Tab-separated table of C-alpha atoms in Angstrom:
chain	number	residue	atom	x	y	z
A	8	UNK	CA	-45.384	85.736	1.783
A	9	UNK	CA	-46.963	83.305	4.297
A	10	UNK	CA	-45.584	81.569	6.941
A	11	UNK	CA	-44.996	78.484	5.295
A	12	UNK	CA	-43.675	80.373	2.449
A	13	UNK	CA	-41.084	81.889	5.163
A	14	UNK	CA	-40.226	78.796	6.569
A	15	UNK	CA	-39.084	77.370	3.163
A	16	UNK	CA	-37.228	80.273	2.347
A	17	UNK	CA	-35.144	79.825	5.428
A	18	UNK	CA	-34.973	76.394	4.989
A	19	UNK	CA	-33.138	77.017	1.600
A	20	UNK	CA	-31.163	79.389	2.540
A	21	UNK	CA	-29.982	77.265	5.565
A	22	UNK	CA	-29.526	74.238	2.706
A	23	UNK	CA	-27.557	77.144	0.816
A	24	UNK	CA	-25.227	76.951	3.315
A	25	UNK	CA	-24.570	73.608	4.232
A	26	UNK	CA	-22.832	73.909	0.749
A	27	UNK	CA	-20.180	76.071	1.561
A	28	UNK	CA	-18.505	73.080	3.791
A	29	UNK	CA	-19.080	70.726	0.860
A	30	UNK	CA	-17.541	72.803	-1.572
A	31	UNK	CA	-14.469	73.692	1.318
A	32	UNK	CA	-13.687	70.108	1.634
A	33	UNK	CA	-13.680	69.428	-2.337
A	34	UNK	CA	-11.231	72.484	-3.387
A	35	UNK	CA	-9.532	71.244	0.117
A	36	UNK	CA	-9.128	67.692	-1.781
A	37	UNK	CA	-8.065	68.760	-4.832
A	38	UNK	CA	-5.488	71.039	-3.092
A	39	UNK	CA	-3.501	67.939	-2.364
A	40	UNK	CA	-0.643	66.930	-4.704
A	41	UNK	CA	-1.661	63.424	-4.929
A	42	UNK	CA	-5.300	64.062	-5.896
A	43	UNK	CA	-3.910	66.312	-8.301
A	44	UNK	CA	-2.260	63.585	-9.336
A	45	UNK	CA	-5.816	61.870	-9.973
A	46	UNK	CA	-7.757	63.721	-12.328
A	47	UNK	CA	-10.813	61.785	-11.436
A	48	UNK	CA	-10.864	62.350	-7.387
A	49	UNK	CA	-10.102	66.218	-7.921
A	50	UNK	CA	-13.758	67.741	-8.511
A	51	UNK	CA	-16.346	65.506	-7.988
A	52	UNK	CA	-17.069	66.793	-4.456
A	53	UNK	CA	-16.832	70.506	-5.722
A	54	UNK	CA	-19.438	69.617	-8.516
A	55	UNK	CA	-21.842	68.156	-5.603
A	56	UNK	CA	-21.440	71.021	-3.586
A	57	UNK	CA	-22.107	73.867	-6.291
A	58	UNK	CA	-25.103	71.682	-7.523
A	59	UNK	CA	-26.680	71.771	-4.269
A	60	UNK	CA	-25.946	75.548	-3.456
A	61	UNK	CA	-27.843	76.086	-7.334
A	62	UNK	CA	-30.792	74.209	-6.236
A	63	UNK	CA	-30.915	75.733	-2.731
A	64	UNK	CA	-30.561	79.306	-4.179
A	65	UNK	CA	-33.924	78.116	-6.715
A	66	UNK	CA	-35.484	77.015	-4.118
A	67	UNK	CA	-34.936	79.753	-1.749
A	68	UNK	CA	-36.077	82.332	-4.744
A	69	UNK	CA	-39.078	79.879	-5.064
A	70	UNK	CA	-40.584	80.211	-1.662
A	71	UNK	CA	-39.714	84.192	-1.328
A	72	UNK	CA	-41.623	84.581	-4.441
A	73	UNK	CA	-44.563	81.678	-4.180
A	74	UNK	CA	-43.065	79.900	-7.046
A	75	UNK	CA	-44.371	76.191	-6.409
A	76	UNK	CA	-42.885	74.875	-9.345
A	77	UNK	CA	-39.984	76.225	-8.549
A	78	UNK	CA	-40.316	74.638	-4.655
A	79	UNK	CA	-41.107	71.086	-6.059
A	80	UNK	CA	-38.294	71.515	-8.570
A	81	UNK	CA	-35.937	72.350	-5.731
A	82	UNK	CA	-37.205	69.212	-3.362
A	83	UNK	CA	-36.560	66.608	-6.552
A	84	UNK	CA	-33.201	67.526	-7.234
A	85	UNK	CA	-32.248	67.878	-3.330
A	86	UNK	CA	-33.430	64.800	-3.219
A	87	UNK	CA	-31.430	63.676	-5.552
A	88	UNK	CA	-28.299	65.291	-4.686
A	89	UNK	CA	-28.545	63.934	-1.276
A	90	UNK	CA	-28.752	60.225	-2.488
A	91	UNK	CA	-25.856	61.396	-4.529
A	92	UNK	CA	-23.614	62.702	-1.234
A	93	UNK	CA	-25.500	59.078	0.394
A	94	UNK	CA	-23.869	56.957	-1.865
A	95	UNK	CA	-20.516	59.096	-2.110
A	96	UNK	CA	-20.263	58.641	1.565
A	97	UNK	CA	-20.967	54.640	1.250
A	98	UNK	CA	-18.618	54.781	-1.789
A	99	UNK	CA	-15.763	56.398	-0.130
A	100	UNK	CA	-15.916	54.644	3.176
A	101	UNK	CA	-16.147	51.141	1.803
A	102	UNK	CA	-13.107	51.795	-0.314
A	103	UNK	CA	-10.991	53.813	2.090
A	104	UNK	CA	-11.557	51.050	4.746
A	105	UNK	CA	-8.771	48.819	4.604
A	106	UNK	CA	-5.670	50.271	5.625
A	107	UNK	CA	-2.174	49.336	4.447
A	108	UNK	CA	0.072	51.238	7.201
A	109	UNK	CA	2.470	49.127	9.453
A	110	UNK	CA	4.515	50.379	12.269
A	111	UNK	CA	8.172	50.504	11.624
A	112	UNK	CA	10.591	49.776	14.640
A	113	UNK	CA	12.685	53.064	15.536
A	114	UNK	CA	10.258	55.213	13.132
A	115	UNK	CA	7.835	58.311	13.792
A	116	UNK	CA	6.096	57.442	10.173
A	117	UNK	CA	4.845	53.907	9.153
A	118	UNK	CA	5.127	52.266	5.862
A	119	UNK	CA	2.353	50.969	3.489
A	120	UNK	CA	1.717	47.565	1.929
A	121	UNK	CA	-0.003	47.787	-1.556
A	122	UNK	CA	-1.613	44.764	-0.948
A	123	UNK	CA	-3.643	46.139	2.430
A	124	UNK	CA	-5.835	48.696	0.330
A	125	UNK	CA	-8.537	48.096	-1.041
A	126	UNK	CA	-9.092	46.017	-4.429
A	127	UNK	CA	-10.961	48.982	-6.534
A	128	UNK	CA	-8.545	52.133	-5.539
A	129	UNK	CA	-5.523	49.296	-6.589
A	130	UNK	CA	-7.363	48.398	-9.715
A	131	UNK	CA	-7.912	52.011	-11.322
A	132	UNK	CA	-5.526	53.780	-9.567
A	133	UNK	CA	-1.801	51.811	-9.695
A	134	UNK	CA	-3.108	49.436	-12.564
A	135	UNK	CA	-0.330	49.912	-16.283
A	136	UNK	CA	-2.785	52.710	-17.659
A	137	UNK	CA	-2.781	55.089	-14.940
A	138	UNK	CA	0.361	54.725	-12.918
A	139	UNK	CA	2.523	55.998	-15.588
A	140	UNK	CA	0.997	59.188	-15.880
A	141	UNK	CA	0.344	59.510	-12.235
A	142	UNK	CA	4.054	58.921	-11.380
A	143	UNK	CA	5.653	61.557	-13.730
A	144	UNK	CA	3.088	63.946	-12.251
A	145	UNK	CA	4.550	63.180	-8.878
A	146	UNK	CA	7.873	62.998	-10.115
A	147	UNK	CA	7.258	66.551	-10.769
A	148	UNK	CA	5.747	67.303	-7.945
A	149	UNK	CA	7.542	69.182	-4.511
A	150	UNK	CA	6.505	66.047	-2.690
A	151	UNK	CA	10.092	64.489	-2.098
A	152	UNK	CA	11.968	67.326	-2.539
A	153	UNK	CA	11.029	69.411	0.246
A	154	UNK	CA	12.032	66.852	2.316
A	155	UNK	CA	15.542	67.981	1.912
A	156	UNK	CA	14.821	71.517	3.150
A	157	UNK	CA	13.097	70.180	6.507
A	158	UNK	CA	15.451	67.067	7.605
A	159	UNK	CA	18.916	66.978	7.554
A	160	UNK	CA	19.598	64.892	9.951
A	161	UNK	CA	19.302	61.238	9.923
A	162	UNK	CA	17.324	61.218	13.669
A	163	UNK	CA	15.302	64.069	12.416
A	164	UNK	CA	14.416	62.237	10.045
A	165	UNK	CA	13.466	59.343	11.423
A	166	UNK	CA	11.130	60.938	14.094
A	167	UNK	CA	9.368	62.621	11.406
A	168	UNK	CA	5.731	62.033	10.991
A	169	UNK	CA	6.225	62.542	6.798
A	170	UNK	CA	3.253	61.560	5.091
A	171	UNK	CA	2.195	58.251	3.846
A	172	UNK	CA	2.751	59.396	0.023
A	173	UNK	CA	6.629	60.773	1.377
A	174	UNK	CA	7.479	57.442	3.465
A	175	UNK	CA	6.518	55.554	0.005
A	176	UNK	CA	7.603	57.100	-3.013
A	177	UNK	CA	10.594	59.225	-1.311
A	178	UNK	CA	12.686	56.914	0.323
A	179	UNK	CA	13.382	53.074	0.088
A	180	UNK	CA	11.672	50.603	2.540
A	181	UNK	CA	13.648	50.620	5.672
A	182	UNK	CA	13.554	46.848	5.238
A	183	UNK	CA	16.160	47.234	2.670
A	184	UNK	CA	18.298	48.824	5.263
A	185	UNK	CA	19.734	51.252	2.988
A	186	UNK	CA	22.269	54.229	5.210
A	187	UNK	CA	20.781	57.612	5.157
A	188	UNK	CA	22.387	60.337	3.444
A	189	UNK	CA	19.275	62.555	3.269
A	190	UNK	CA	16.045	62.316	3.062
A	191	UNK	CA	16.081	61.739	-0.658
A	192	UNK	CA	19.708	59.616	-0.820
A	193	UNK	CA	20.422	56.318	0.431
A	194	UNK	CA	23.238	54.203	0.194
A	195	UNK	CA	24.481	50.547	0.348
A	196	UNK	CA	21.698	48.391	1.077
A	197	UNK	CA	22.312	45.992	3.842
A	198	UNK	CA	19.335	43.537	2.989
A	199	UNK	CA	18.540	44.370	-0.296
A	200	UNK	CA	16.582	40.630	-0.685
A	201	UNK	CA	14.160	42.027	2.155
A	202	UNK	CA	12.050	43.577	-0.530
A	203	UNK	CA	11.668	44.096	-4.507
A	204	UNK	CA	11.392	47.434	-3.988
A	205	UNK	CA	15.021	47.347	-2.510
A	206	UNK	CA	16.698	46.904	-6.725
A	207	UNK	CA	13.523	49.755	-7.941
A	208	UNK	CA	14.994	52.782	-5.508
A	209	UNK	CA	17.190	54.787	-7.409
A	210	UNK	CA	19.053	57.949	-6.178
A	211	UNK	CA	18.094	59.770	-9.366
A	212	UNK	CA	16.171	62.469	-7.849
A	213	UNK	CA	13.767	62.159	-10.893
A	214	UNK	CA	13.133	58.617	-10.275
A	215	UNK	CA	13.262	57.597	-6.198
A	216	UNK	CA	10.844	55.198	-5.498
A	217	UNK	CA	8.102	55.893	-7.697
A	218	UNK	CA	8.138	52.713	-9.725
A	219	UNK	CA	7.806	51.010	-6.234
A	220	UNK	CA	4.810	49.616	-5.184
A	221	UNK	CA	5.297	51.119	-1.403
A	222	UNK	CA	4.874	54.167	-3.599
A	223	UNK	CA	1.607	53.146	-4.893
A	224	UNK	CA	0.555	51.771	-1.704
A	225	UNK	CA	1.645	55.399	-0.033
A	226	UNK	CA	-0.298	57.457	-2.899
A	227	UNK	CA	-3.137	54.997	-1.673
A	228	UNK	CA	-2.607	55.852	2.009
A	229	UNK	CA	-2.401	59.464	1.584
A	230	UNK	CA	-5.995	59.221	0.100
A	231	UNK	CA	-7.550	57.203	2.447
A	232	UNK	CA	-6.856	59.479	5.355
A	233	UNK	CA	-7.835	62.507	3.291
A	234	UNK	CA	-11.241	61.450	2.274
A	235	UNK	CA	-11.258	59.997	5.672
A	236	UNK	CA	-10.887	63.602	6.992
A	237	UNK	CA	-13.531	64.908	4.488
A	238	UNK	CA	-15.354	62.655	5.044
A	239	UNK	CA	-16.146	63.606	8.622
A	240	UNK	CA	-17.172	67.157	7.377
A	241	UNK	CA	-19.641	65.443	4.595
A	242	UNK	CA	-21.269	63.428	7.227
A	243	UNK	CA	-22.412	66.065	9.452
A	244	UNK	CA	-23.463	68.213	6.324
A	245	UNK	CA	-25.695	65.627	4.891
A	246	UNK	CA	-27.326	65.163	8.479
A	247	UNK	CA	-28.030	69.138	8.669
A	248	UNK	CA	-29.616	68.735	4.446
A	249	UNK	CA	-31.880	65.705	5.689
A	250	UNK	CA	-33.169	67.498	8.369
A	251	UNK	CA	-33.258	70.892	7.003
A	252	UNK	CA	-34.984	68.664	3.751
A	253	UNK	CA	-37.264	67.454	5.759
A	254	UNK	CA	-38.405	70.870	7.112
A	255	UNK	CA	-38.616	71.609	3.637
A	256	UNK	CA	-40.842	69.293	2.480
A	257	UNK	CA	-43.504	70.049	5.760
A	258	UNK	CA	-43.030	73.807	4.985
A	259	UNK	CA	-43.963	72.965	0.824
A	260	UNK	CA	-46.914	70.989	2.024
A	261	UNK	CA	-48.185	73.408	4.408
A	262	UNK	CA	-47.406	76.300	1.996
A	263	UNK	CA	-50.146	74.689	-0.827
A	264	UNK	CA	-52.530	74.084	2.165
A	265	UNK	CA	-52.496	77.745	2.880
A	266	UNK	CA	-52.862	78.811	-0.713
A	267	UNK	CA	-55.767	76.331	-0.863
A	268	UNK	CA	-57.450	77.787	1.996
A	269	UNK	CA	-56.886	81.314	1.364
A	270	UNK	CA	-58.253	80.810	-2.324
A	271	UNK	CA	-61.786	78.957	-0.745
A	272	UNK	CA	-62.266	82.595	1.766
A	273	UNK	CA	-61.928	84.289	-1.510
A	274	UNK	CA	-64.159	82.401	-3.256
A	275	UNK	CA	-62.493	80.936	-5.924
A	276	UNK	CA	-63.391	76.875	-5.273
C-alpha cells in the first residue's frame, strides 16, 4: 500500500469516527420525550450519521486495498453527506432562532409565547393535524407527572429550573394567578382574563395544559435548546469531515499519481 494509499486509509478511518458524535447526538435527540413526541425530528440525525460511518468504512476498505473506485465512490457521497449535515445545520439554526421564553417575576423557570418561535416549527408542528396526536403522546408521557415526586412545596417549586415543555403544558400561566396546590394542581384563579389559556387548564391530570398554546409554545422551546445543544456537537464534527475531506481528496489525487508513475518504471505506458 503506498503512502498516499495510507494516508487515505487514515483519513477514513478518522471520517469513521467523526460519526460516532453524530450518531450520539441523534439517539441523544430522540431520547427526549418531546421529540418522541415528533416522529419526524427523532432519526434524521441518526440516519446522517450511520450513512457517513458506511461511506467512511468503504472508503477506508478502498484505500487499504487500492480500490479507486471504491475511493471516488467514497469522496461523492461524503460530499454529499456533508452538504447534507451543511444544510441541516442552516436548517436547524434558522428555525431554532427565535426564542419565545420570557422571564417571570418571582420564578427560577420562564414561560413561552407561541407566537415568539419561529413560523415553520408553528406551522407543522402545533398546526390541527399534528397537535392532536402529539398531545395524547405527551399526555402519556412522565413529563408532568414527575413533577409531583420532586416539588412539594410551593417555593420549591417556584425556584425550580423545570423545563420549558414542564413550565408549558404542566401548569397554568402564572398570569392567571392560579394558588398552588402542587405542581400539577392549581386552584382559584385570581386573573383568569390575563390569558386564554387561564379557562383551557384543567386539573384532570390527563388533560393539564396541553390544549394550551403555552404548551405548544413550551414543546417548541424544549426543541430549540436541544437542537441548539446538538447543534454545537454537529458543528465541530462537520469542521473535522471538511478538513479530514479535504485530506482525502489530496491523498486520492496523489494516490493515482503514484500508480501512474509506478506503472511508466514498469513499463506499461
Amino acid at each position: 500500500m503506498g503512502v498516499s494509499n495510507k494516508i487515505t486509509a487514515i483519513v477514513n478511518f478518522l471520517a469513521l469516527l467523526c460519526s460516532i458524535p453524530i450518531i450520539g447526538a441523534g439517539i441523544w435527540l430522540a431520547s427526549k420525550p418531546d421529540n418522541g413526541c415528533i416522529h419526524f425530528f427523532r432519526w434524521p440525525v441518526v440516519l446522517l450519521g450511520v450513512l457517513i460511518l458506511l461511506v467512511s468504512l468503504a472508503g477506508f476498505i478502498g484505500a487499504y486495498w487500492n480500490r479507486q473506485g471504491l475511493l471516488a465512490f467514497y469522496l461523492f457521497c461524503m460530499a454529499l453527506l456533508i452538504g447534507l449535515l451543511l444544510v441541516l445545520l442552516v436548517f436547524t439554526f434558522v428555525v431554532t432562532r427565535p426564542n419565545g421564553s420570557y422571564s417571570v417575576m418571582g420564578r427560577g423557570y420562564k414561560e413561552y409565547r407561541l407566537d415568539g418561535f419561529s413560523s415553520w416549527l408553528r406551522n407543522h408542528l402545533t398546526n390541527s393535524r399534528n397537535w392532536p396526536k402529539i398531545r395524547t403522546c405527551l399526555a402519556e408521557s412522565n413529563t408532568c407527572p414527575k413533577l409531583n415526586q420532586l416539588y412539594v412545596a410551593a417555593d420549591q417549586f417556584f425556584a425550580a429550573d423545570i423545563s420549558p415543555l414542564q413550565s408549558g403544558c404542566c401548569k397554568p400561566p402564572t398570569a392567571c394567578g392560579y394558588n398552588f396546590v402542587n405542581p400539577t394542581l392549581w386552584l382559584n384563579p385570581g386573573n383568569p382574563m390575563a390569558d386564554p389559556d387561564c379557562y383551557v387548564w384543567s386539573n384532570d391530570q390527563t388533560q393539564l395544559c396541553y390544549n394550551c398554546n403555552s404548551c405548544k409554545a413550551g414543546l417548541l422551546g424544549n426543541l430549540r435548546m436541544e437542537w441548539r445543544k446538538a447543534n454545537v456537537v454537529l458543528i465541530v464534527t462537520l469542521v473535522v469531515l471538511i478538513w479530514v475531506y479535504v485530506i482525502g481528496c489530496s491523498a486520492f489525487k496523489n494516490a493515482q499519481t503514484e500508480d501512474l508513475f509506478r506503472r511508466y518504471k514498469q513499463g506499461w505506458i
